[in-house]
Amino acid sequence: MKHTDIRQILAKPEEYFGKRVVVCGWVRLCRDSKNMAFLSLNDGTSLPHLQIVIDKAKVALPEGAARVGSSVRVEGEVVKSLNKNQAVEVNADGVVLLGDCPLDYPIQKAKTSLDYLRTLPHLRVRTNTFNAVFRIRSRLSAAIHRYFQERDYIYAHTPIITGSDCEGAGEIFHVTTLGYAPQYKTAEEYNAADFFGCSAGLTVSGQLEGEVMAMAFGKIYTFGPTFRAENSNTTRHAAEFWQIEPEVAFADIDDIIEIATEFIKYIIKAVLDECPDELALLERFYEPELTAKLGKVVADDFARVDYTDAVEILKKSGRQFVYPVEWGLALQTEHERYLTDEVFGRPVFVVNYPKDVKSFYMKLNADGKTVAATDLLVPGVGEIIGCSEREADYDKLVKVIRERGMKMSDYENYLDLRKFGSVPHSGFGLGLERILMYITGMGNIRDTIVFPRAKGELR
Ligand code: 4AD
Ligand code: MG
């Protein structure tokens, strides 16, 4: 069906005035009176709709075409609009109904709260809100690739099925073909009989394999789905989320912080440049000053605070936190939010965490107590990036693996990287949905993924 994308017509109306076009789409709004009908048509290529004007004396309007949700094909002439809210409209001379939409279509104006729409993941994508969110997600993803490709990083495809738990948090989804099998008396017997002959799971991070690639290509990034069986039901945790993980050889913690800063500014600027309509809509309905906030992120420096100082700030805050604040403990969401929302008011890198609250692979600092690790926290969301310099010393890494009771044989390849031409290297992981929450103002991670997966939720 040869037709013109609505985006093209709206972007350059002067090129279309007086021309005949065919447009296809779904009716988003309609006004139907005795003599005239007006359809707001959307084909998904743009957030704004295209107005179709139908003079019923001249054009036959098929039954059902003037109904919200119906899909139509319209032929007509593009003309200047007299309505000040739009530059252009189409005077129809032919309307074909492609798909009728009965009145029980659940996406009606009156009840479109985000909570309600979450029960309809297959239909909510047709609303303006999700038109904006998922176009931003797409543009953001393209900008992420562009940032790395323009700088000669290699895009590495790391495996989804793995045998190791990179983060060591035991939040792995197991992959098995056996199912319930009472004949196996021990986990070892069960695993030996299973598909891979050992225990396997969905990756929580592509980092370990990313490091392998970085030791050959110098600068690499991954961009793919990662999975965590986190037992928490929060607005920021998904069981399946997309992660971007650059890994850079010959880079220390300060180098990677600089890269992360430049990267975040670059991708946010891309969304500001490419998605003004979408941001304006989200600003109107979800987060006042959204565009100004993002503009400031691009223009201003990010803050940086030592974990030890952050703990002091929290202790002196006079706030009653639910979770204790003590040197050596992890920062909880409430602590992170206090730092970002109340103290810094902009993105902040918290650096040098105690080694015991972080993963095994992080480089031990000279103090012997902290690691060269940082989280990037942003107002309203909390952590969006986990980042560190990696332990590049073979003996120190062996010691940590032993101390943590991890199975040495699982890490032989990883240790080889430290044995054969080890170099200082660093990397980070950005959660795509977390930064999308920040950019779109969506308060729930479920509203940044088409089909969100979380504990007890699989629609
Ligand atoms: O801080 P994390 O656990 O770091 C890693 O996985 C490292 N291997 C990254 C690296 O150095 N290559 O996770 C990285 C980011 C978090 O900062 C957060 O943005 C996101 O992944 N993330 C989640 N997003 C949604 N739902 C979850 N359950 C998430 N867990 C982590
Ligand atoms: Mg983290």
mmCIF file of N, CA and C in Angstrom, residues 287-389:
data_model
loop_
_atom_site.group_PDB
_atom_site.id
_atom_site.type_symbol
_atom_site.label_atom_id
_atom_site.label_comp_id
_atom_site.label_asym_id
_atom_site.label_seq_id
_atom_site.Cartn_x
_atom_site.Cartn_y
_atom_site.Cartn_z
ATOM 1 N N GLU A 287 6.135 15.677 34.060
ATOM 2 C CA GLU A 287 7.187 16.321 34.855
ATOM 3 C C GLU A 287 7.403 17.754 34.391
ATOM 4 N N PRO A 288 6.901 18.710 35.159
ATOM 5 C CA PRO A 288 7.134 20.104 34.803
ATOM 6 C C PRO A 288 8.629 20.383 34.713
ATOM 7 N N GLU A 289 9.040 21.250 33.812
ATOM 8 C CA GLU A 289 10.449 21.652 33.675
ATOM 9 C C GLU A 289 11.352 20.532 33.172
ATOM 10 N N LEU A 290 10.770 19.506 32.584
ATOM 11 C CA LEU A 290 11.577 18.360 32.135
ATOM 12 C C LEU A 290 12.668 18.792 31.152
ATOM 13 N N THR A 291 12.293 19.591 30.168
ATOM 14 C CA THR A 291 13.261 19.986 29.141
ATOM 15 C C THR A 291 14.371 20.839 29.750
ATOM 16 N N ALA A 292 13.989 21.743 30.643
ATOM 17 C CA ALA A 292 15.002 22.594 31.294
ATOM 18 C C ALA A 292 15.954 21.732 32.123
ATOM 19 N N LYS A 293 15.409 20.739 32.811
ATOM 20 C CA LYS A 293 16.243 19.833 33.616
ATOM 21 C C LYS A 293 17.279 19.155 32.732
ATOM 22 N N LEU A 294 16.826 18.627 31.598
ATOM 23 C CA LEU A 294 17.748 17.901 30.717
ATOM 24 C C LEU A 294 18.773 18.853 30.104
ATOM 25 N N GLY A 295 18.338 20.067 29.804
ATOM 26 C CA GLY A 295 19.272 21.066 29.276
ATOM 27 C C GLY A 295 20.379 21.357 30.267
ATOM 28 N N LYS A 296 20.031 21.416 31.540
ATOM 29 C CA LYS A 296 21.040 21.673 32.579
ATOM 30 C C LYS A 296 22.011 20.502 32.726
ATOM 31 N N VAL A 297 21.483 19.282 32.543
ATOM 32 C CA VAL A 297 22.377 18.109 32.632
ATOM 33 C C VAL A 297 23.451 18.208 31.548
ATOM 34 N N VAL A 298 23.036 18.650 30.366
ATOM 35 C CA VAL A 298 23.995 18.762 29.258
ATOM 36 C C VAL A 298 25.001 19.888 29.526
ATOM 37 N N ALA A 299 24.510 20.985 30.113
ATOM 38 C CA ALA A 299 25.354 22.180 30.246
ATOM 39 C C ALA A 299 26.262 22.157 31.483
ATOM 40 N N ASP A 300 25.772 21.612 32.592
ATOM 41 C CA ASP A 300 26.503 21.760 33.866
ATOM 42 C C ASP A 300 27.400 20.560 34.177
ATOM 43 N N ASP A 301 28.371 20.783 35.072
ATOM 44 C CA ASP A 301 29.211 19.682 35.559
ATOM 45 C C ASP A 301 28.389 18.739 36.430
ATOM 46 N N PHE A 302 28.797 17.477 36.463
ATOM 47 C CA PHE A 302 28.201 16.540 37.414
ATOM 48 C C PHE A 302 28.950 16.694 38.740
ATOM 49 N N ALA A 303 28.261 16.401 39.847
ATOM 50 C CA ALA A 303 28.928 16.461 41.153
ATOM 51 C C ALA A 303 29.689 15.158 41.399
ATOM 52 N N ARG A 304 30.589 15.201 42.380
ATOM 53 C CA ARG A 304 31.342 14.004 42.749
ATOM 54 C C ARG A 304 31.561 14.043 44.253
ATOM 55 N N VAL A 305 31.287 12.943 44.911
ATOM 56 C CA VAL A 305 31.474 12.903 46.362
ATOM 57 C C VAL A 305 32.016 11.535 46.750
ATOM 58 N N ASP A 306 32.921 11.533 47.716
ATOM 59 C CA ASP A 306 33.455 10.285 48.221
ATOM 60 C C ASP A 306 32.386 9.585 49.065
ATOM 61 N N TYR A 307 32.317 8.279 48.965
ATOM 62 C CA TYR A 307 31.339 7.525 49.764
ATOM 63 C C TYR A 307 31.431 7.926 51.234
ATOM 64 N N THR A 308 32.674 8.019 51.734
ATOM 65 C CA THR A 308 32.886 8.346 53.153
ATOM 66 C C THR A 308 32.260 9.698 53.497
ATOM 67 N N ASP A 309 32.414 10.676 52.601
ATOM 68 C CA ASP A 309 31.814 11.997 52.833
ATOM 69 C C ASP A 309 30.291 11.929 52.712
ATOM 70 N N ALA A 310 29.817 11.103 51.778
ATOM 71 C CA ALA A 310 28.367 10.967 51.603
ATOM 72 C C ALA A 310 27.742 10.427 52.888
ATOM 73 N N VAL A 311 28.408 9.467 53.519
ATOM 74 C CA VAL A 311 27.888 8.907 54.766
ATOM 75 C C VAL A 311 27.826 9.999 55.839
ATOM 76 N N GLU A 312 28.853 10.842 55.883
ATOM 77 C CA GLU A 312 28.852 11.951 56.859
ATOM 78 C C GLU A 312 27.684 12.906 56.597
ATOM 79 N N ILE A 313 27.466 13.236 55.324
ATOM 80 C CA ILE A 313 26.357 14.137 54.951
ATOM 81 C C ILE A 313 25.027 13.543 55.412
ATOM 82 N N LEU A 314 24.860 12.235 55.190
ATOM 83 C CA LEU A 314 23.606 11.581 55.564
ATOM 84 C C LEU A 314 23.426 11.570 57.084
ATOM 85 N N LYS A 315 24.543 11.316 57.779
ATOM 86 C CA LYS A 315 24.459 11.267 59.248
ATOM 87 C C LYS A 315 24.087 12.631 59.819
ATOM 88 N N LYS A 316 24.628 13.689 59.199
ATOM 89 C CA LYS A 316 24.381 15.039 59.720
ATOM 90 C C LYS A 316 23.070 15.635 59.214
ATOM 91 N N SER A 317 22.339 14.869 58.385
ATOM 92 C CA SER A 317 21.155 15.429 57.726
ATOM 93 C C SER A 317 20.009 15.675 58.688
ATOM 94 N N GLY A 318 20.017 14.968 59.797
ATOM 95 C CA GLY A 318 18.895 15.079 60.728
ATOM 96 C C GLY A 318 17.666 14.313 60.259
ATOM 97 N N ARG A 319 17.807 13.606 59.164
ATOM 98 C CA ARG A 319 16.683 12.840 58.615
ATOM 99 C C ARG A 319 16.526 11.505 59.342
ATOM 100 N N GLN A 320 15.287 11.078 59.476
ATOM 101 C CA GLN A 320 15.034 9.733 59.993
ATOM 102 C C GLN A 320 14.926 8.798 58.795
ATOM 103 N N PHE A 321 15.980 8.029 58.514
ATOM 104 C CA PHE A 321 15.911 7.076 57.410
ATOM 105 C C PHE A 321 15.402 5.728 57.919
ATOM 106 N N VAL A 322 14.779 4.967 57.052
ATOM 107 C CA VAL A 322 14.300 3.635 57.437
ATOM 108 C C VAL A 322 15.498 2.704 57.643
ATOM 109 N N TYR A 323 16.473 2.782 56.711
ATOM 110 C CA TYR A 323 17.654 1.924 56.802
ATOM 111 C C TYR A 323 18.796 2.682 57.480
ATOM 112 N N PRO A 324 19.629 1.965 58.250
ATOM 113 C CA PRO A 324 20.708 2.631 58.974
ATOM 114 C C PRO A 324 21.768 3.223 58.037
ATOM 115 N N VAL A 325 22.395 4.294 58.498
ATOM 116 C CA VAL A 325 23.501 4.920 57.776
ATOM 117 C C VAL A 325 24.756 4.688 58.606
ATOM 118 N N GLU A 326 25.680 3.929 58.055
ATOM 119 C CA GLU A 326 26.904 3.602 58.792
ATOM 120 C C GLU A 326 27.976 3.324 57.759
ATOM 121 N N TRP A 327 29.212 3.786 58.017
ATOM 122 C CA TRP A 327 30.292 3.478 57.079
ATOM 123 C C TRP A 327 30.384 1.952 56.939
ATOM 124 N N GLY A 328 30.416 1.481 55.720
ATOM 125 C CA GLY A 328 30.518 0.031 55.503
ATOM 126 C C GLY A 328 29.215 -0.565 55.015
ATOM 127 N N LEU A 329 28.117 0.189 55.169
ATOM 128 C CA LEU A 329 26.838 -0.324 54.675
ATOM 129 C C LEU A 329 26.540 0.249 53.288
ATOM 130 N N ALA A 330 25.759 -0.499 52.532
ATOM 131 C CA ALA A 330 25.361 -0.020 51.201
ATOM 132 C C ALA A 330 24.425 1.176 51.352
ATOM 133 N N LEU A 331 24.423 2.041 50.349
ATOM 134 C CA LEU A 331 23.456 3.144 50.349
ATOM 135 C C LEU A 331 22.137 2.615 49.796
ATOM 136 N N GLN A 332 21.067 2.877 50.504
ATOM 137 C CA GLN A 332 19.741 2.464 50.046
ATOM 138 C C GLN A 332 19.136 3.575 49.185
ATOM 139 N N THR A 333 18.051 3.230 48.503
ATOM 140 C CA THR A 333 17.396 4.217 47.629
ATOM 141 C C THR A 333 17.104 5.526 48.366
ATOM 142 N N GLU A 334 16.598 5.430 49.584
ATOM 143 C CA GLU A 334 16.247 6.658 50.326
ATOM 144 C C GLU A 334 17.479 7.524 50.564
ATOM 145 N N HIS A 335 18.634 6.890 50.765
ATOM 146 C CA HIS A 335 19.872 7.658 50.976
ATOM 147 C C HIS A 335 20.315 8.308 49.673
ATOM 148 N N GLU A 336 20.238 7.503 48.613
ATOM 149 C CA GLU A 336 20.629 8.028 47.299
ATOM 150 C C GLU A 336 19.754 9.214 46.916
ATOM 151 N N ARG A 337 18.458 9.061 47.167
ATOM 152 C CA ARG A 337 17.525 10.128 46.795
ATOM 153 C C ARG A 337 17.759 11.385 47.622
ATOM 154 N N TYR A 338 18.134 11.216 48.886
ATOM 155 C CA TYR A 338 18.437 12.402 49.702
ATOM 156 C C TYR A 338 19.637 13.144 49.108
ATOM 157 N N LEU A 339 20.668 12.371 48.730
ATOM 158 C CA LEU A 339 21.872 13.001 48.162
ATOM 159 C C LEU A 339 21.552 13.724 46.856
ATOM 160 N N THR A 340 20.790 13.069 45.971
ATOM 161 C CA THR A 340 20.529 13.686 44.663
ATOM 162 C C THR A 340 19.492 14.798 44.760
ATOM 163 N N ASP A 341 18.387 14.526 45.473
ATOM 164 C CA ASP A 341 17.272 15.467 45.434
ATOM 165 C C ASP A 341 17.475 16.638 46.394
ATOM 166 N N GLU A 342 18.081 16.366 47.541
ATOM 167 C CA GLU A 342 18.176 17.422 48.573
ATOM 168 C C GLU A 342 19.548 18.096 48.603
ATOM 169 N N VAL A 343 20.605 17.309 48.387
ATOM 170 C CA VAL A 343 21.942 17.891 48.579
ATOM 171 C C VAL A 343 22.515 18.433 47.277
ATOM 172 N N PHE A 344 22.554 17.609 46.246
ATOM 173 C CA PHE A 344 23.274 18.025 45.037
ATOM 174 C C PHE A 344 22.357 18.600 43.945
ATOM 175 N N GLY A 345 21.154 18.070 43.817
ATOM 176 C CA GLY A 345 20.223 18.604 42.830
ATOM 177 C C GLY A 345 20.659 18.395 41.389
ATOM 178 N N ARG A 346 21.562 17.500 41.161
ATOM 179 C CA ARG A 346 22.043 17.192 39.802
ATOM 180 C C ARG A 346 22.712 15.820 39.856
ATOM 181 N N PRO A 347 23.116 15.274 38.719
ATOM 182 C CA PRO A 347 23.762 13.955 38.756
ATOM 183 C C PRO A 347 25.032 13.988 39.604
ATOM 184 N N VAL A 348 25.232 12.936 40.385
ATOM 185 C CA VAL A 348 26.408 12.896 41.262
ATOM 186 C C VAL A 348 27.056 11.506 41.228
ATOM 187 N N PHE A 349 28.368 11.496 41.085
ATOM 188 C CA PHE A 349 29.138 10.251 41.194
ATOM 189 C C PHE A 349 29.545 10.053 42.649
ATOM 190 N N VAL A 350 29.099 8.958 43.243
ATOM 191 C CA VAL A 350 29.585 8.593 44.581
ATOM 192 C C VAL A 350 30.740 7.619 44.357
ATOM 193 N N VAL A 351 31.930 7.953 44.873
ATOM 194 C CA VAL A 351 33.124 7.144 44.565
ATOM 195 C C VAL A 351 33.724 6.491 45.799
ATOM 196 N N ASN A 352 34.496 5.435 45.553
ATOM 197 C CA ASN A 352 35.257 4.718 46.594
ATOM 198 C C ASN A 352 34.366 4.089 47.659
ATOM 199 N N TYR A 353 33.611 3.109 47.256
ATOM 200 C CA TYR A 353 32.734 2.373 48.180
ATOM 201 C C TYR A 353 33.548 1.358 48.985
ATOM 202 N N PRO A 354 33.055 0.986 50.156
ATOM 203 C CA PRO A 354 33.695 -0.099 50.913
ATOM 204 C C PRO A 354 33.680 -1.373 50.067
ATOM 205 N N LYS A 355 34.755 -2.130 50.126
ATOM 206 C CA LYS A 355 34.864 -3.276 49.216
ATOM 207 C C LYS A 355 33.781 -4.325 49.468
ATOM 208 N N ASP A 356 33.346 -4.455 50.714
ATOM 209 C CA ASP A 356 32.409 -5.540 51.025
ATOM 210 C C ASP A 356 30.997 -5.315 50.474
ATOM 211 N N VAL A 357 30.654 -4.099 50.073
ATOM 212 C CA VAL A 357 29.306 -3.897 49.524
ATOM 213 C C VAL A 357 29.321 -3.922 47.999
ATOM 214 N N LYS A 358 30.501 -4.182 47.413
ATOM 215 C CA LYS A 358 30.594 -4.161 45.956
ATOM 216 C C LYS A 358 31.094 -5.497 45.413
ATOM 217 N N SER A 359 31.117 -5.620 44.084
ATOM 218 C CA SER A 359 31.422 -6.902 43.451
ATOM 219 C C SER A 359 32.909 -7.260 43.495
ATOM 220 N N PHE A 360 33.174 -8.524 43.249
ATOM 221 C CA PHE A 360 34.523 -9.078 43.444
ATOM 222 C C PHE A 360 35.566 -8.491 42.497
ATOM 223 N N TYR A 361 35.121 -8.034 41.321
ATOM 224 C CA TYR A 361 36.080 -7.669 40.260
ATOM 225 C C TYR A 361 36.641 -6.256 40.386
ATOM 226 N N MET A 362 36.227 -5.525 41.386
ATOM 227 C CA MET A 362 36.622 -4.113 41.455
ATOM 228 C C MET A 362 38.008 -3.932 42.061
ATOM 229 N N LYS A 363 38.740 -2.961 41.557
ATOM 230 C CA LYS A 363 40.135 -2.743 41.977
ATOM 231 C C LYS A 363 40.197 -2.218 43.416
ATOM 232 N N LEU A 364 41.001 -2.885 44.187
ATOM 233 C CA LEU A 364 41.171 -2.490 45.594
ATOM 234 C C LEU A 364 41.994 -1.211 45.646
ATOM 235 N N ASN A 365 41.526 -0.227 46.426
ATOM 236 C CA ASN A 365 42.293 1.014 46.596
ATOM 237 C C ASN A 365 43.453 0.802 47.556
ATOM 238 N N ALA A 366 44.366 1.779 47.592
ATOM 239 C CA ALA A 366 45.578 1.660 48.424
ATOM 240 C C ALA A 366 45.231 1.521 49.905
ATOM 241 N N ASP A 367 44.068 2.049 50.328
ATOM 242 C CA ASP A 367 43.696 1.960 51.752
ATOM 243 C C ASP A 367 43.337 0.538 52.176
ATOM 244 N N GLY A 368 43.181 -0.380 51.203
ATOM 245 C CA GLY A 368 42.861 -1.771 51.513
ATOM 246 C C GLY A 368 41.414 -1.978 51.958
ATOM 247 N N LYS A 369 40.633 -0.886 52.061
ATOM 248 C CA LYS A 369 39.251 -0.995 52.556
ATOM 249 C C LYS A 369 38.208 -0.663 51.491
ATOM 250 N N THR A 370 38.603 0.207 50.566
ATOM 251 C CA THR A 370 37.625 0.654 49.566
ATOM 252 C C THR A 370 38.066 0.217 48.174
ATOM 253 N N VAL A 371 37.098 0.274 47.246
ATOM 254 C CA VAL A 371 37.392 -0.094 45.853
ATOM 255 C C VAL A 371 37.173 1.116 44.938
ATOM 256 N N ALA A 372 37.857 1.071 43.781
ATOM 257 C CA ALA A 372 37.754 2.158 42.804
ATOM 258 C C ALA A 372 36.463 1.981 42.012
ATOM 259 N N ALA A 373 35.355 2.261 42.704
ATOM 260 C CA ALA A 373 34.035 2.043 42.111
ATOM 261 C C ALA A 373 33.206 3.288 42.303
ATOM 262 N N THR A 374 32.277 3.506 41.402
ATOM 263 C CA THR A 374 31.379 4.640 41.555
ATOM 264 C C THR A 374 30.002 4.306 41.009
ATOM 265 N N ASP A 375 28.986 4.882 41.629
ATOM 266 C CA ASP A 375 27.625 4.824 41.091
ATOM 267 C C ASP A 375 27.268 6.237 40.666
ATOM 268 N N LEU A 376 26.623 6.371 39.520
ATOM 269 C CA LEU A 376 26.095 7.678 39.129
ATOM 270 C C LEU A 376 24.635 7.738 39.553
ATOM 271 N N LEU A 377 24.326 8.682 40.433
ATOM 272 C CA LEU A 377 22.964 8.851 40.937
ATOM 273 C C LEU A 377 22.361 10.107 40.318
ATOM 274 N N VAL A 378 21.069 10.034 39.984
ATOM 275 C CA VAL A 378 20.409 11.224 39.438
ATOM 276 C C VAL A 378 19.132 11.518 40.232
ATOM 277 N N PRO A 379 18.758 12.812 40.312
ATOM 278 C CA PRO A 379 17.548 13.174 41.060
ATOM 279 C C PRO A 379 16.318 12.445 40.522
ATOM 280 N N GLY A 380 15.460 12.052 41.446
ATOM 281 C CA GLY A 380 14.189 11.442 41.057
ATOM 282 C C GLY A 380 14.260 9.950 40.773
ATOM 283 N N VAL A 381 15.440 9.442 40.466
ATOM 284 C CA VAL A 381 15.557 8.032 40.085
ATOM 285 C C VAL A 381 16.521 7.283 41.012
ATOM 286 N N GLY A 382 17.668 7.883 41.290
ATOM 287 C CA GLY A 382 18.706 7.189 42.059
ATOM 288 C C GLY A 382 19.777 6.689 41.102
ATOM 289 N N GLU A 383 20.255 5.448 41.334
ATOM 290 C CA GLU A 383 21.377 4.920 40.543
ATOM 291 C C GLU A 383 20.984 4.654 39.088
ATOM 292 N N ILE A 384 21.755 5.206 38.166
ATOM 293 C CA ILE A 384 21.559 4.827 36.758
ATOM 294 C C ILE A 384 22.782 4.108 36.186
ATOM 295 N N ILE A 385 23.947 4.324 36.821
ATOM 296 C CA ILE A 385 25.173 3.680 36.340
ATOM 297 C C ILE A 385 25.908 3.041 37.510
ATOM 298 N N GLY A 386 26.409 1.820 37.297
ATOM 299 C CA GLY A 386 27.364 1.184 38.200
ATOM 300 C C GLY A 386 28.675 1.091 37.443
ATOM 301 N N CYS A 387 29.785 1.502 38.072
ATOM 302 C CA CYS A 387 31.031 1.717 37.318
ATOM 303 C C CYS A 387 32.229 1.354 38.184
ATOM 304 N N SER A 388 33.295 0.850 37.566
ATOM 305 C CA SER A 388 34.504 0.628 38.363
ATOM 306 C C SER A 388 35.734 0.432 37.494
ATOM 307 N N GLU A 389 36.886 0.642 38.132
ATOM 308 C CA GLU A 389 38.126 0.145 37.550
ATOM 309 C C GLU A 389 38.201 -1.314 37.966
#
